[in-house]
């Protein structure tokens, strides 16, 4: 079945450091890919998404490119801020394997120190 | 304001005492879903609903019930809670079930079953 694997956390960075959170997926069809973010004490909210190969999603300085050849959707940000401290979830939806439902990775907790 | 509202936010109960967690959305969304979030396991889908009176099991439905009598409401029912249902629960909704559709999440309900 479909699945998402993302790097284990926690990740601790200093402010203005470069961030990469790796995400790879397995899917039977042609999935859409998402990054959701969960700030402390809140629900998840969409950070960015990409719906087809080579698409780049971007929002709030974060970027991720849909790489079909490597089945990856790595999240990057050039300069993190303390306010980026949160848990980040990679997810996919695919009519073939997930019937359009979201399948999540286990989440990566990011802590940014001033 | 467009939102998904869950109640209560926090709940402590005892084994076997029936409880209901309510979820309501004001976006006229057709699709609604319940997830549970556990450390190291990420988010797992409990039940989902594609429209009024249409519900289906997710990955971890045992011990839960749902109903969808109205489009805006999707309550989660635990008929006889057990300690292994201690978790953080999220309700989500989207315009439709489908690849690429963004899901909007409630703030979460933290449940402790003693």
Short mmCIF file of C-alpha atoms in Angstrom, two decimals:
data_model
loop_
_atom_site.label_atom_id
_atom_site.label_comp_id
_atom_site.label_asym_id
_atom_site.label_seq_id
_atom_site.Cartn_x
_atom_site.Cartn_y
_atom_site.Cartn_z
CA UNK A 1 0.00 0.00 0.00
CA UNK A 2 0.86 3.66 -0.14
CA UNK A 3 3.24 5.00 2.47
CA UNK A 4 5.29 8.04 3.43
CA UNK A 5 8.67 7.97 5.12
CA UNK A 6 10.21 11.09 6.57
CA UNK A 7 13.36 11.67 8.54
CA UNK A 8 13.28 11.04 12.23
CA UNK A 9 13.49 13.97 14.55
CA UNK A 10 13.88 15.94 16.53
CA UNK A 11 15.87 18.41 14.47
CA UNK A 12 17.48 21.31 16.33
CA UNK A 13 18.88 24.26 14.40
CA UNK A 14 20.14 27.72 15.16
CA UNK A 15 18.28 30.70 13.77
CA UNK A 16 19.17 31.46 10.12
CA UNK A 17 20.40 27.91 9.49
CA UNK A 18 19.42 25.95 6.37
CA UNK A 19 16.71 23.36 6.82
CA UNK A 20 16.11 20.12 4.96
CA UNK A 21 13.56 17.53 6.03
CA UNK A 22 13.62 14.45 3.84
CA UNK A 23 10.44 12.77 2.65
CA UNK A 24 10.08 9.79 0.33
CA UNK A 25 6.91 8.03 -0.71
CA UNK A 26 5.52 4.84 -2.15
CA UNK A 27 2.35 5.07 -4.20
CA UNK A 28 0.49 2.93 -6.67
CA UNK A 29 -0.82 5.80 -8.77
CA UNK A 30 0.06 9.45 -9.34
CA UNK A 31 -0.20 11.04 -5.92
CA UNK A 32 -0.46 14.61 -4.83
CA UNK A 33 2.10 15.50 -2.17
CA UNK A 34 1.75 17.81 0.80
CA UNK A 35 3.61 19.28 3.70
CA UNK A 36 1.51 20.11 6.75
CA UNK A 37 2.78 21.97 9.81
CA UNK A 38 1.58 21.68 13.39
CA UNK A 39 2.50 24.53 15.71
CA UNK A 40 2.48 23.81 19.45
CA UNK A 41 -1.05 23.30 20.77
CA UNK A 42 -2.68 23.66 17.37
CA UNK A 43 -4.09 21.53 14.62
CA UNK A 44 -2.36 20.82 11.33
CA UNK A 45 -2.39 23.38 8.57
CA UNK A 46 -1.27 23.09 5.00
CA UNK A 47 2.18 24.49 4.35
CA UNK A 48 2.53 23.64 0.65
CA UNK A 49 1.56 21.07 -1.93
CA UNK A 50 2.44 19.76 -5.39
CA UNK A 51 0.15 17.79 -7.64
CA UNK A 52 2.40 16.49 -10.40
CA UNK A 53 5.99 15.61 -11.13
CA UNK A 54 8.48 18.51 -11.18
CA UNK A 55 5.99 20.87 -9.53
CA UNK A 56 7.47 23.04 -6.81
CA UNK A 57 5.32 24.02 -3.87
CA UNK A 58 6.33 27.07 -1.86
CA UNK A 59 5.02 29.09 1.05
CA UNK A 60 6.49 31.23 3.85
CA UNK A 61 10.02 30.66 2.52
CA UNK A 62 9.61 26.87 2.47
CA UNK A 63 9.94 24.92 -0.76
CA UNK A 64 9.56 21.33 -1.88
CA UNK A 65 9.86 19.82 -5.36
CA UNK A 66 7.94 16.74 -6.48
CA UNK A 67 10.60 14.33 -7.77
CA UNK A 68 9.01 11.32 -9.40
CA UNK A 69 12.31 9.68 -10.36
CA UNK A 70 13.44 9.56 -6.73
CA UNK A 71 9.91 9.43 -5.23
CA UNK A 72 10.81 12.31 -2.96
CA UNK A 73 9.36 15.60 -1.72
CA UNK A 74 12.02 17.09 0.54
CA UNK A 75 11.18 20.26 2.48
CA UNK A 76 13.74 23.07 2.47
CA UNK A 77 14.09 26.55 3.87
CA UNK A 78 17.11 28.76 3.44
CA UNK A 79 17.02 30.56 6.77
CA UNK A 80 14.86 29.28 9.63
CA UNK A 81 13.40 31.44 12.38
CA UNK A 82 12.42 30.63 15.94
CA UNK A 83 8.79 30.92 14.83
CA UNK A 84 9.32 27.92 12.49
CA UNK A 85 9.58 25.61 15.51
CA UNK A 86 6.84 23.06 14.92
CA UNK A 87 6.16 19.49 13.81
CA UNK A 88 6.22 18.96 10.04
CA UNK A 89 4.28 16.19 8.33
CA UNK A 90 4.76 14.94 4.80
CA UNK A 91 1.62 13.42 3.29
CA UNK A 92 0.20 12.05 0.06
CA UNK A 93 -3.17 11.37 -1.47
CA UNK A 94 -3.64 8.98 -4.31
CA UNK A 95 -6.82 7.50 -5.77
CA UNK A 96 -5.07 4.23 -6.42
CA UNK A 97 -3.77 3.34 -3.00
CA UNK A 98 -5.34 5.75 -0.55
CA UNK A 99 -8.70 6.32 -2.26
CA UNK A 100 -8.05 10.03 -2.07
CA UNK A 101 -7.49 10.00 1.69
CA UNK A 102 -4.36 11.53 3.18
CA UNK A 103 -1.55 9.23 4.29
CA UNK A 104 0.91 10.89 6.65
CA UNK A 105 4.51 10.35 7.60
CA UNK A 106 5.30 10.16 11.29
CA UNK A 107 6.26 13.80 11.58
CA UNK A 108 9.53 15.63 12.22
CA UNK A 109 9.82 17.97 15.16
CA UNK A 110 11.88 21.08 14.45
CA UNK A 111 13.26 23.29 17.20
CA UNK A 112 14.97 26.54 16.24
CA UNK A 113 17.16 28.20 18.87
CA UNK A 114 17.85 31.94 18.89
CA UNK B 1 -14.18 32.73 9.67
CA UNK B 2 -13.79 29.35 7.97
CA UNK B 3 -13.00 26.75 10.57
CA UNK B 4 -13.32 23.25 11.93
CA UNK B 5 -14.40 23.25 15.56
CA UNK B 6 -13.88 20.35 17.92
CA UNK B 7 -15.20 19.99 21.44
CA UNK B 8 -14.05 19.41 24.03
CA UNK B 9 -10.37 20.33 23.73
CA UNK B 10 -9.42 18.25 26.73
CA UNK B 11 -11.20 15.28 28.26
CA UNK B 12 -10.34 12.91 31.08
CA UNK B 13 -12.62 9.94 31.51
CA UNK B 14 -12.69 6.42 32.92
CA UNK B 15 -12.72 3.08 31.18
CA UNK B 16 -16.14 2.13 29.84
CA UNK B 17 -17.86 5.50 30.12
CA UNK B 18 -19.33 6.43 26.75
CA UNK B 19 -18.22 9.73 25.29
CA UNK B 20 -18.71 11.82 22.19
CA UNK B 21 -16.29 14.28 20.64
CA UNK B 22 -18.06 16.75 18.41
CA UNK B 23 -16.77 18.19 15.16
CA UNK B 24 -18.38 20.91 13.11
CA UNK B 25 -17.27 22.75 9.98
CA UNK B 26 -18.73 25.92 8.44
CA UNK B 27 -17.25 25.60 4.95
CA UNK B 28 -19.96 23.41 3.37
CA UNK B 29 -17.39 20.68 2.87
CA UNK B 30 -18.54 17.27 1.71
CA UNK B 31 -15.61 15.28 3.10
CA UNK B 32 -14.82 14.91 6.79
CA UNK B 33 -12.38 12.69 8.62
CA UNK B 34 -11.13 11.72 12.07
CA UNK B 35 -7.51 11.01 12.92
CA UNK B 36 -5.63 10.07 16.02
CA UNK B 37 -2.09 11.22 16.67
CA UNK B 38 0.25 9.16 18.80
CA UNK B 39 3.98 9.68 19.51
CA UNK B 40 6.12 7.89 16.95
CA UNK B 41 3.11 6.87 14.86
CA UNK B 42 2.07 10.13 13.25
CA UNK B 43 -1.56 10.58 12.23
CA UNK B 44 -3.72 7.58 11.52
CA UNK B 45 -7.18 7.79 10.03
CA UNK B 46 -10.05 6.40 12.10
CA UNK B 47 -13.13 7.03 9.94
CA UNK B 48 -14.06 9.28 7.10
CA UNK B 49 -17.22 10.47 5.41
CA UNK B 50 -17.61 11.44 1.77
CA UNK B 51 -21.02 13.02 2.33
CA UNK B 52 -24.14 12.91 4.47
CA UNK B 53 -25.00 9.35 5.49
CA UNK B 54 -21.84 7.99 3.81
CA UNK B 55 -19.08 6.83 6.15
CA UNK B 56 -16.23 4.37 5.84
CA UNK B 57 -13.48 2.89 7.96
CA UNK B 58 -9.97 4.24 7.97
CA UNK B 59 -6.89 2.44 9.18
CA UNK B 60 -7.74 2.19 12.89
CA UNK B 61 -11.56 2.07 13.30
CA UNK B 62 -11.80 -0.49 16.15
CA UNK B 63 -13.53 0.92 19.22
CA UNK B 64 -14.94 3.97 17.45
CA UNK B 65 -18.22 4.93 15.81
CA UNK B 66 -19.17 7.92 13.71
CA UNK B 67 -22.31 9.36 12.17
CA UNK B 68 -22.96 11.97 9.50
CA UNK B 69 -26.56 13.07 9.72
CA UNK B 70 -25.85 16.63 8.69
CA UNK B 71 -23.23 17.97 6.33
CA UNK B 72 -21.56 20.19 8.90
CA UNK B 73 -21.27 17.72 11.82
CA UNK B 74 -19.25 14.55 12.19
CA UNK B 75 -19.15 13.34 15.81
CA UNK B 76 -16.75 10.66 17.02
CA UNK B 77 -18.26 8.22 19.51
CA UNK B 78 -16.39 5.96 21.89
CA UNK B 79 -18.98 3.53 23.24
CA UNK B 80 -16.68 1.93 25.80
CA UNK B 81 -13.38 3.78 25.98
CA UNK B 82 -10.24 1.92 26.97
CA UNK B 83 -6.81 3.23 28.03
CA UNK B 84 -5.33 2.43 24.60
CA UNK B 85 -7.62 5.09 23.18
CA UNK B 86 -5.75 7.76 25.12
CA UNK B 87 -4.56 10.00 22.30
CA UNK B 88 -4.78 13.34 20.54
CA UNK B 89 -7.70 13.40 18.11
CA UNK B 90 -8.15 15.63 15.09
CA UNK B 91 -11.14 16.23 12.90
CA UNK B 92 -10.57 17.48 9.36
CA UNK B 93 -12.67 18.48 6.37
CA UNK B 94 -12.18 19.20 2.71
CA UNK B 95 -14.36 20.29 -0.19
CA UNK B 96 -14.48 16.75 -1.54
CA UNK B 97 -12.63 13.52 -1.21
CA UNK B 98 -10.00 13.59 -3.88
CA UNK B 99 -6.39 13.71 -4.84
CA UNK B 100 -4.98 17.16 -4.29
CA UNK B 101 -7.77 18.45 -2.06
CA UNK B 102 -6.58 20.38 0.97
CA UNK B 103 -7.81 19.22 4.35
CA UNK B 104 -8.56 21.73 7.11
CA UNK B 105 -8.00 20.58 10.66
CA UNK B 106 -9.55 21.35 14.00
CA UNK B 107 -7.41 22.29 16.98
CA UNK B 108 -7.52 18.80 18.45
CA UNK B 109 -9.03 16.97 21.42
CA UNK B 110 -6.67 15.48 23.95
CA UNK B 111 -8.33 12.43 25.52
CA UNK B 112 -7.11 10.54 28.56
CA UNK B 113 -8.84 7.29 29.49
CA UNK B 114 -8.00 6.11 33.01
#
